[in-house]
XYZ file of C-alpha atoms in Angstrom:
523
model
C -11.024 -24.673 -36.320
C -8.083 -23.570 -38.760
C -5.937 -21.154 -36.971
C -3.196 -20.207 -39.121
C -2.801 -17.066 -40.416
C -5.459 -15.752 -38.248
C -5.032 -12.645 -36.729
C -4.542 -12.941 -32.919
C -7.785 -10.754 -32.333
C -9.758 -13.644 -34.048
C -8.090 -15.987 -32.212
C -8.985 -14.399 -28.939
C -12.454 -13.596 -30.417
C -12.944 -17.631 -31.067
C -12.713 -18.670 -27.071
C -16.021 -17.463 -26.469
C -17.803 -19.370 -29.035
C -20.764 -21.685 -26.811
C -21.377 -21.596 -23.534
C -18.673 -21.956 -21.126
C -19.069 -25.286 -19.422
C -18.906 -24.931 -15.555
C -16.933 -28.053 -14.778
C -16.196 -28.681 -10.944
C -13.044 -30.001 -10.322
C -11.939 -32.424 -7.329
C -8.148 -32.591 -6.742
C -7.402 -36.172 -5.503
C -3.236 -35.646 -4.989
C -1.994 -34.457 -2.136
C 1.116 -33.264 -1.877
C 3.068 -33.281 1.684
C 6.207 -33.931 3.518
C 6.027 -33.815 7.560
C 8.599 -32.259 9.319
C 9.752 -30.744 12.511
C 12.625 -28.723 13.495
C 14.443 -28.791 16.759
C 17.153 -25.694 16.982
C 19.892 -23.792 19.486
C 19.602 -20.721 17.986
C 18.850 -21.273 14.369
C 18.062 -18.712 11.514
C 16.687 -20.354 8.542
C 15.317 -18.946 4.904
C 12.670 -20.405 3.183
C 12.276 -19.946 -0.512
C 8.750 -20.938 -1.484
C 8.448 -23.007 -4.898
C 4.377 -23.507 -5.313
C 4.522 -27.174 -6.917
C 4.093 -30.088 -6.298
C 7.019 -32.406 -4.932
C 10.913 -32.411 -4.245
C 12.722 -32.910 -0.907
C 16.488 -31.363 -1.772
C 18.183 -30.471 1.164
C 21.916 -29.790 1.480
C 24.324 -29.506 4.414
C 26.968 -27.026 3.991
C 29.296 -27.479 7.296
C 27.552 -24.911 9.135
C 25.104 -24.153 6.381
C 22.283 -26.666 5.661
C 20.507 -26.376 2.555
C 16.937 -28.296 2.343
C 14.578 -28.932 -0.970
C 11.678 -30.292 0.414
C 9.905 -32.909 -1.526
C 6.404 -33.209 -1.520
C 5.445 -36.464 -3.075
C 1.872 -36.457 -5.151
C 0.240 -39.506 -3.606
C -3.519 -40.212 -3.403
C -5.731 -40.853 0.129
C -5.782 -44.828 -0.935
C -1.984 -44.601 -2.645
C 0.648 -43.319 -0.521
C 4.448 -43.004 -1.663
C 6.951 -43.245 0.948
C 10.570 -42.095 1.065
C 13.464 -45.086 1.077
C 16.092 -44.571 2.860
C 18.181 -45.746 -0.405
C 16.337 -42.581 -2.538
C 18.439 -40.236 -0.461
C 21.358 -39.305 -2.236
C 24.012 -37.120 -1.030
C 26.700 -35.223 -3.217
C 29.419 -33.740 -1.576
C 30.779 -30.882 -3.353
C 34.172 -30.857 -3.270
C 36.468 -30.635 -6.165
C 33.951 -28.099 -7.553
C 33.707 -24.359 -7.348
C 31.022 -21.494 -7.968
C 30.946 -18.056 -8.258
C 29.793 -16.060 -4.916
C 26.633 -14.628 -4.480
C 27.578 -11.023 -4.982
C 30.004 -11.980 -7.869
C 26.700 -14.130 -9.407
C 24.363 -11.477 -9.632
C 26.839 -9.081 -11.207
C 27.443 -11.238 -14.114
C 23.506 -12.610 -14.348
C 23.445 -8.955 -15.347
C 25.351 -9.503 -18.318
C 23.333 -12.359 -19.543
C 20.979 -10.575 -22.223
C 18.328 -13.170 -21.986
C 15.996 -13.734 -18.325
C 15.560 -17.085 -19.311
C 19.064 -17.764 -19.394
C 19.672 -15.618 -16.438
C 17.120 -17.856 -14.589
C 18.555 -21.258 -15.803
C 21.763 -20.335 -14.186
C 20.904 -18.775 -11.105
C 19.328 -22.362 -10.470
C 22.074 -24.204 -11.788
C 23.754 -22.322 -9.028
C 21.683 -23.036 -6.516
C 21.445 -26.657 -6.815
C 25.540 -26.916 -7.272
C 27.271 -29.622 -7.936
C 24.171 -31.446 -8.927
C 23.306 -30.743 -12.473
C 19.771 -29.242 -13.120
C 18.804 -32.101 -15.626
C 19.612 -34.762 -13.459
C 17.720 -33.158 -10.975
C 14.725 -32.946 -12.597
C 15.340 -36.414 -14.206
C 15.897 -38.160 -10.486
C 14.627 -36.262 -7.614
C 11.837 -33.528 -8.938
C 8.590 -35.303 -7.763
C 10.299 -38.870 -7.344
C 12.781 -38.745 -3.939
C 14.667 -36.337 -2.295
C 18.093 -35.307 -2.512
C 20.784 -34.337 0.306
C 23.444 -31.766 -1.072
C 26.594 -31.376 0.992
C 29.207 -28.285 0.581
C 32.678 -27.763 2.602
C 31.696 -23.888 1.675
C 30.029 -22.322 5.200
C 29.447 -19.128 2.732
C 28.002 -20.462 -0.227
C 25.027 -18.306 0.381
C 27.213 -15.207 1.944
C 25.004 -12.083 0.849
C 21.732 -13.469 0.652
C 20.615 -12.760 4.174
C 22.341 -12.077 7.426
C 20.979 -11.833 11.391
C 22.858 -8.134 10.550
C 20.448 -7.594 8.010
C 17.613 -8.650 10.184
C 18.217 -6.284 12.747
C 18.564 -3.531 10.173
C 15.602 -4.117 8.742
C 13.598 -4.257 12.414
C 15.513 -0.615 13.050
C 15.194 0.905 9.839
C 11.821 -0.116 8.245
C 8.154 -0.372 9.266
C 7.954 -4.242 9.675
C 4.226 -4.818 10.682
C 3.674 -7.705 13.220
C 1.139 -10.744 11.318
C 1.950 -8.798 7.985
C 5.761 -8.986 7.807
C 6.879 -10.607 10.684
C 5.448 -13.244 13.418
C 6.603 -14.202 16.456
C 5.768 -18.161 17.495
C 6.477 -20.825 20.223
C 6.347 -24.635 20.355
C 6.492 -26.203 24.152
C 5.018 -29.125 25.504
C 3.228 -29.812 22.267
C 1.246 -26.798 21.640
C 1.979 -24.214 18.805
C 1.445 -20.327 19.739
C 1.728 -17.193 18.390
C 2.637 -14.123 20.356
C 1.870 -11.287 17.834
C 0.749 -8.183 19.714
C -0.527 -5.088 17.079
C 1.220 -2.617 15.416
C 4.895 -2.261 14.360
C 7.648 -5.000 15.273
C 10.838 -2.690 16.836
C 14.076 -4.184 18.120
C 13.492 -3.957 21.844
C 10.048 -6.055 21.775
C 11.450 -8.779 19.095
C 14.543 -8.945 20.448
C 12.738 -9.737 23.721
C 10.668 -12.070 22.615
C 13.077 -14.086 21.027
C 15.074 -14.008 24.574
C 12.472 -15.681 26.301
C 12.413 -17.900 23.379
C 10.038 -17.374 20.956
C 11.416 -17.953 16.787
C 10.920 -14.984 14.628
C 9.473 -15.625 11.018
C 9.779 -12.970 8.910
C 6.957 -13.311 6.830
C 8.601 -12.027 3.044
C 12.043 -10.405 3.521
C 12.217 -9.643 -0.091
C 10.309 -6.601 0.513
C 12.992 -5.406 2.347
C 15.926 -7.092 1.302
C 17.134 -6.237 -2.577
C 19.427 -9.828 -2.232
C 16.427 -11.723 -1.930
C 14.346 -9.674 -4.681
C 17.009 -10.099 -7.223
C 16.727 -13.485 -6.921
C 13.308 -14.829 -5.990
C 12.085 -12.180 -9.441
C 15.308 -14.120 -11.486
C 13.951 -17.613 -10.799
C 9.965 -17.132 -11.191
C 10.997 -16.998 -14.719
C 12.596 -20.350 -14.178
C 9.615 -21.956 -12.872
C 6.739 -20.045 -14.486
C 5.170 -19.141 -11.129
C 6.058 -17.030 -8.297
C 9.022 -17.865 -6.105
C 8.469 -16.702 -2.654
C 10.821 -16.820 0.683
C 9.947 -16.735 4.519
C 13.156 -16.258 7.198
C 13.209 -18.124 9.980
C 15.130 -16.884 13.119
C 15.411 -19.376 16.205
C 17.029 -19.205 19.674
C 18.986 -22.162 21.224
C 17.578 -25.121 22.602
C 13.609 -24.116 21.100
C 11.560 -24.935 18.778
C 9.190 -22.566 16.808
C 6.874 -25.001 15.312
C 4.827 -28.348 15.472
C 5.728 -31.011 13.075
C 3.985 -29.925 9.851
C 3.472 -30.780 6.091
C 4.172 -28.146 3.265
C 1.940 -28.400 -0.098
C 4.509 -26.723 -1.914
C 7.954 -26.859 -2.983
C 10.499 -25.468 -0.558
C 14.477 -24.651 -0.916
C 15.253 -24.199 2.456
C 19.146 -22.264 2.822
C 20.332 -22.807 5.961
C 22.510 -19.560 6.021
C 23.756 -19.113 9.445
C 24.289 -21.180 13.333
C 23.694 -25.030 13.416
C 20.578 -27.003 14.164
C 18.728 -30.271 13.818
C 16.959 -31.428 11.517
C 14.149 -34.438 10.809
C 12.304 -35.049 7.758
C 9.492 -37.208 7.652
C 7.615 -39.920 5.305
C 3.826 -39.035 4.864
C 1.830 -41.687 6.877
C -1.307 -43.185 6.004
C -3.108 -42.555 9.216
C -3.423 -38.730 9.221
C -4.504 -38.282 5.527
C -7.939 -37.311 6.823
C -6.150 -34.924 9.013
C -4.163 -33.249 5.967
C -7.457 -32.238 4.720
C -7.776 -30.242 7.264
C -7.459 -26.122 7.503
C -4.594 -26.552 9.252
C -0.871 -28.359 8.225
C 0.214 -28.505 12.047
C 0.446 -31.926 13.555
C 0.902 -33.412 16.832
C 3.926 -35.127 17.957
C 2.009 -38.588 17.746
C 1.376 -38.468 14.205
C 4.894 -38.741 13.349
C 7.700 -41.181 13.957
C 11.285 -42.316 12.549
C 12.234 -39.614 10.511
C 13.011 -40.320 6.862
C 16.055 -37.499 7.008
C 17.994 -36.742 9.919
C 20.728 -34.169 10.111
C 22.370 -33.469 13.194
C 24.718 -30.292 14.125
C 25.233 -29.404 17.311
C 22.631 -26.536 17.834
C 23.304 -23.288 18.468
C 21.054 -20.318 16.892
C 19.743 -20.724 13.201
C 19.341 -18.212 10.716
C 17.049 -20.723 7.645
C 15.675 -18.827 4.613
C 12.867 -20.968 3.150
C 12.031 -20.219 -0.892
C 8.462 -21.716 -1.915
C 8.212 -22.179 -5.202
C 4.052 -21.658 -6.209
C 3.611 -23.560 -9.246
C 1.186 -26.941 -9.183
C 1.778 -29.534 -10.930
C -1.251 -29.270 -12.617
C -3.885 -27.631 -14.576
C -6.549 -30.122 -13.530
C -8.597 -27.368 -11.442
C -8.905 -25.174 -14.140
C -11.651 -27.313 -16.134
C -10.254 -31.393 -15.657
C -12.623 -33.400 -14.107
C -10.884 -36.381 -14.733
C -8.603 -37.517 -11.354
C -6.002 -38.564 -14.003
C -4.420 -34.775 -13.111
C -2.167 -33.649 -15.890
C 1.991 -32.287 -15.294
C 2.723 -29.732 -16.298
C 5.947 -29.009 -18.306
C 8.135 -25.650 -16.067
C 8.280 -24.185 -19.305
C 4.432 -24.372 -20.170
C 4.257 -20.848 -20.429
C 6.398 -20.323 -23.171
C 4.588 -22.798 -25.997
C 0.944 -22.587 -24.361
C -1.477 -20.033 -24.310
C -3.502 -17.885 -26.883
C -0.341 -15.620 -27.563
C 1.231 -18.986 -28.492
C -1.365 -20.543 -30.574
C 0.027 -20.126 -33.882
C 3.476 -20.891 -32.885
C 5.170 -23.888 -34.751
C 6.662 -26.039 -31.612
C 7.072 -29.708 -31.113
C 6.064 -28.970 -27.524
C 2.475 -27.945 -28.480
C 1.636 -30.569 -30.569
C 2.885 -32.967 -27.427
C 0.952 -31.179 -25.317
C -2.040 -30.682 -26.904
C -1.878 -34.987 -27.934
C -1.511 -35.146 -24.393
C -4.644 -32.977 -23.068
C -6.396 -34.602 -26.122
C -5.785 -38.383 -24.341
C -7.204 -37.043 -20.929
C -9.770 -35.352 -22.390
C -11.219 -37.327 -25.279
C -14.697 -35.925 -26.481
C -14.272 -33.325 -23.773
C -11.812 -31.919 -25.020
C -13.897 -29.337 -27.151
C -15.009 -27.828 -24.093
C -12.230 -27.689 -22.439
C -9.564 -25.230 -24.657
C -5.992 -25.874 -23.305
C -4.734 -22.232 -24.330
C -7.728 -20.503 -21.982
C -6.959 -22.582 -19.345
C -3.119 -22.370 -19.500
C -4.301 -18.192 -19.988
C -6.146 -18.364 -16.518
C -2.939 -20.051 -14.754
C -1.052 -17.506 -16.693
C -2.476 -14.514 -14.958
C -2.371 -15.800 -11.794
C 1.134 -15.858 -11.735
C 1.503 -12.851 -13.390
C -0.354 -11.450 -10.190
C 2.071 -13.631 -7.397
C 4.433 -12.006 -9.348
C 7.573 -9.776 -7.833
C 8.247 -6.987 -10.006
C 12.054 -7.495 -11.784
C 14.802 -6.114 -10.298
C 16.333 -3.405 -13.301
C 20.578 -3.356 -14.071
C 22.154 0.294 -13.428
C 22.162 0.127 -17.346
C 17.799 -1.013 -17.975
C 16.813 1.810 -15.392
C 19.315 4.324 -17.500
C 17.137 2.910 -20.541
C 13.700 2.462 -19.007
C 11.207 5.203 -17.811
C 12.864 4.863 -14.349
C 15.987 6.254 -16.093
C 14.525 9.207 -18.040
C 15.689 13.105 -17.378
C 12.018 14.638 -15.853
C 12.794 17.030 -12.804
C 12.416 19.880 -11.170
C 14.218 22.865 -11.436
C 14.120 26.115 -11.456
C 10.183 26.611 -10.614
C 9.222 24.246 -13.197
C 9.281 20.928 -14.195
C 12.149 19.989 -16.949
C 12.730 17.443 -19.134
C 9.806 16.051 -19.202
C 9.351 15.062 -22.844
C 11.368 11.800 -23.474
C 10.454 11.248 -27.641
C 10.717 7.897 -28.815
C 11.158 7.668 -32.505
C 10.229 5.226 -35.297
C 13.579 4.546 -35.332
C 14.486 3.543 -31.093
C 15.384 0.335 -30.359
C 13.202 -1.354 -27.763
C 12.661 -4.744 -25.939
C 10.539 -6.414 -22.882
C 12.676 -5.754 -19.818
C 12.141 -9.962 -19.207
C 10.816 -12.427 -21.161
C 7.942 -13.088 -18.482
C 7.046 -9.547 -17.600
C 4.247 -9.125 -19.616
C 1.687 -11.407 -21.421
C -1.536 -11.474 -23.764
C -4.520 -12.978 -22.368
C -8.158 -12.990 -23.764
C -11.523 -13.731 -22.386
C -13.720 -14.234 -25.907
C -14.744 -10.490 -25.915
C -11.731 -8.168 -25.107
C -7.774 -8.858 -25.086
C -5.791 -7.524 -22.301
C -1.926 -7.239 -21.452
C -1.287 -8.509 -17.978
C 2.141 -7.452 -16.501
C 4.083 -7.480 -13.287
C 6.413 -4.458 -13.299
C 4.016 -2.652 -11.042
C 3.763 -5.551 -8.749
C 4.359 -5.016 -4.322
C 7.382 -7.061 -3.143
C 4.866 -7.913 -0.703
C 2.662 -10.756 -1.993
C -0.165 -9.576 -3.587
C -0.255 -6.603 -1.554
C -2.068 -5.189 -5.484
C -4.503 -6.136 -7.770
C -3.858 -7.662 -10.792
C -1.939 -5.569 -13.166
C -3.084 -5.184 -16.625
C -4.018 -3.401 -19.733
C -7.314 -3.872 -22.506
C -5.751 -3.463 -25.561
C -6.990 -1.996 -28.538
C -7.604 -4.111 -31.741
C -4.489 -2.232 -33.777
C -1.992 -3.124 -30.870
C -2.565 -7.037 -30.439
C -0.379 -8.352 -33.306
C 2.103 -5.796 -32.300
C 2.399 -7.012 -28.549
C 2.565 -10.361 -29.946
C 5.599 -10.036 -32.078
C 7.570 -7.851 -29.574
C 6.996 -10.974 -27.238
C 8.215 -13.108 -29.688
C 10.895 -10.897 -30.928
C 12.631 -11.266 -26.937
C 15.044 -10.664 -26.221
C 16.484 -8.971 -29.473
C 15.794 -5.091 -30.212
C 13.337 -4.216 -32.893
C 12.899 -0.957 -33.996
C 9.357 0.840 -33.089
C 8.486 1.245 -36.706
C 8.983 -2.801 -37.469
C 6.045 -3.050 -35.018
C 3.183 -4.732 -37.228
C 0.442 -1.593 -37.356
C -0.897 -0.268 -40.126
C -0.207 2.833 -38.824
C 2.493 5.032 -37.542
C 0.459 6.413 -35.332
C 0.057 3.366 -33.864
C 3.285 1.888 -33.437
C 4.185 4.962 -31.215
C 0.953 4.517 -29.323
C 1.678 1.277 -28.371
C 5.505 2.190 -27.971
C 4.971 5.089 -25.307
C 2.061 3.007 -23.416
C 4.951 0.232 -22.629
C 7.672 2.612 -21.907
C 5.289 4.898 -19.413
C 4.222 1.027 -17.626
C 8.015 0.305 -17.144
C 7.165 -2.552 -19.531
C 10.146 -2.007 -22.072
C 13.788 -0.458 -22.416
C 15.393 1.160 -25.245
C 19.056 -0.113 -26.742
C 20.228 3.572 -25.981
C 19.076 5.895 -22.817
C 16.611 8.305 -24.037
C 17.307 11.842 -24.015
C 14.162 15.180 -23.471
C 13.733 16.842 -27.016
């Protein structure tokens, strides 16, 4: 079907053509990395990269920082770690900005995709992101040393923690949970209601480890920069925070299906990092991802500090490496590119890029005749939303709230309520507040906006987010998209209509979706 110069209505209008095929996938990779964790006193993050496989982990004196790789192997085909994959960088001779001094200038950068690119460059520093992704993403793991015990100053503290369990309503099983590991059996201790200081602080005396289950809810450090490098990987970027009292251990030895950056950020501890074994792939199918001590042996990666308490946050990043269970039946799974999202997809379908033609040549070879059933832009659509819905809601500059609804004049005063009108004008400047906040999906019949500035910080704590939009605002939506991130005026918008460019204008600004180039002032 010729698509070009279509209008994107008839584009969406064209999926529906036929009857969708129902096309029952089987996903024959699995992805895993066994590990355990034996600790005096250890705190540990855990930033939560959904894909597929990576081991990175870096020791920073004190500070140990771990990118788990989970290798995509088959039941009959496992890959192993060598000991000669594991590479180790030691960063001296280098430096990097601080945390705090980071952010403040990723403010600056007018472009979240840029923003994004070097947040990560920072995180994986010295090692340069291409050669990362050229050596180590999905092939081996990587071992990054530092002589910088604050590298990650800023992110997340034990202060912090104890703040948080003072000051906030942390819910035990929904924010934080409270576990044990002794004599080889895994427990958890949660009792109901609200966690406060004197019963976790308890707990972790008699020497139970303290997972706190998404700190970015309560921790703007962690927000800023989990919601900066989703747009990185094109799916959400979550974090758990592991706390851990001397001489215990909070958990079996266990495999994670996703990618993990785990920050070692405060205290010392030990760590071992395991190859995947043949014998317990039967047992990896099963509901849970805690083994015994039996099923593992000589561990792959050993660090060794002498341990004292450990403060780890783990960041899980949520993307998979492929789109195979949307509608491939094929077990040759297809990779998926990070940057997918940006050339794929209906909003995309008329866009002239060499990495859509590859793509599409590439679905095409997997596909052959099935291919006609099997639309790559739908299917990238329906990954699309769902990260759109893991989502964290960006975190707004002093100078996008002044220029966003969050910024505008409406109070009360006086008896009344003032301010209230904020007028937009053909003439106002606006743009997407990120490049991935918002995005066009259709379903044959109706096209709808899906968008993540009215996301929880809490993982999926709403429903999906979105917006049917009417016929007159489609090519509109599509061009500001495009257009990011310059400006463009509210009467460049492509509507027949006046009318309809402010329509469209004022529904964005009310859903937090755009800023203007100038704060708005009340008429």
């Amino acid at each position: 079907m010729e698509r070009k110069h279509m209008s994107a209505l008839s584009i969406y209008q064209s999926l529906s053509g036929g009857t969708k095929p129902q096309v029952q996938v089987k996903m024959l990779h699995m992805r895993d990395c066994i590990r355990t964790k034996e600790n005096n006193h250890h705190f540990s993050a855990k930033l939560l990269i959904k894909s597929s496989s990576s081991v990175l982990a870096s020791n920073i004196m004190n500070t140990i920082y771990n990118i788990y790789s989970v290798l995509n192997f088959s039941p009959h085909d496992l890959l192993f770690f060598q000991e000669k994959d594991c590479e180790t960088h030691n960063g001296e001779g280098f430096e990097s900005p601080a945390l705090d001094a980071l952010l403040t200038d990723l403010t600056k950068v007018n472009n979240s995709r840029d923003r994004a690119n070097r947040l990560f460059q920072w995180l994986l520093h010295p090692v340069q992101d291409k050669s990362f992704f050229r050596d180590n993403w999905e092939k081996k793991p990587i071992l990054i040393q530092r002589q910088n015990p604050d590298y990650y100053k800023g992110l997340f503290s034990t202060a912090e923690f104890d703040h948080i369990l003072r000051n906030e309503d942390v819910q035990y099983a929904v924010n934080l949970d409270v576990t044990s590991y002794t004599n080889g059996k895994r427990e958890t201790h949660n009792p109901p209601g609200r966690a406060l200081p004197y019963t976790v602080w308890d707990f972790y005396e008699s020497g139970c480890s303290l997972r706190m289950l998404n700190p970015q809810a309560f921790s703007s450090s962690v927000w800023q920069v989990l919601s900066i490098l989703q747009e990185k990987f094109g799916s959400m970027v979550g974090a758990n925070v592991y706390l851990t009292p001397a001489g215990t251990q909070g958990f079996a030895p266990h495999y994670d299906d996703i990618e993990a950056f785990i920050l070692q950020l405060e205290g010392k501890k030990h760590w071992r990092v395991y190859n995947p074994r043949r014998e317990i792939c039967n047992r990896l199918q099963a509901k849970t991802d805690m083994l015994v001590d039996s099923d593992v042996r000589r561990p792959h990666i050993l660090v060794r500090r002498d341990a004292v308490w450990t403060l780890i946050l783990t960041a899980p990043i949520h993307c998979r490496a492929s789109i195979g269970e949307q509608w491939i039946i094929s077990p040759n799974l297809m990779k998926m590119p990070l940057d997918y999202l940006q050339f794929m997809g209906v909003q995309n379908s008329e866009k002239e890029d060499p990495r859509r033609d590859k793509f599409i040549a590439h679905v095409e070879g997997l596909m052959k005749k099935l291919v006609s059933f099997a639309p790559a832009d739908a299917a990238v659509d329906q990954k699309a939303r769902d990260f759109l819905h893991d989502c964290l809601p960006p975190v707004l500059s002093a100078e996008e709230k002044a220029s966003s609804v969050y910024g505008a004049p409406a109070r009360w005063g006086d008896g009344e309520a003032l301010d209230v009108t904020v007028q937009l004008k053909g003439q106002t400047q606006i743009r997407l507040v990120r490049a991935g906040a918002a995005r066009l999906c259709g379903d044959g019949e109706t096209v709808s906006l899906f968008y993540t500035t009215e996301n929880s910080r809490v993982y999926r704590k709403e429903e999906p987010k979105s917006i049917e939009m009417k016929a007159e605002h489609i090519d509109a939506m599509e061009f500001l998209i495009h257009s990011y991130p310059k400006f463009v005026s509210v009467a460049s918008l492509p509507c027949e209509k006046m009318e309809a460019k402010m329509s469209l204008a004022e529904l964005l600004f009310e859903k937090g979706l755009i800023h203007t180039a100038e704060p708005l002032t009340a008429e």
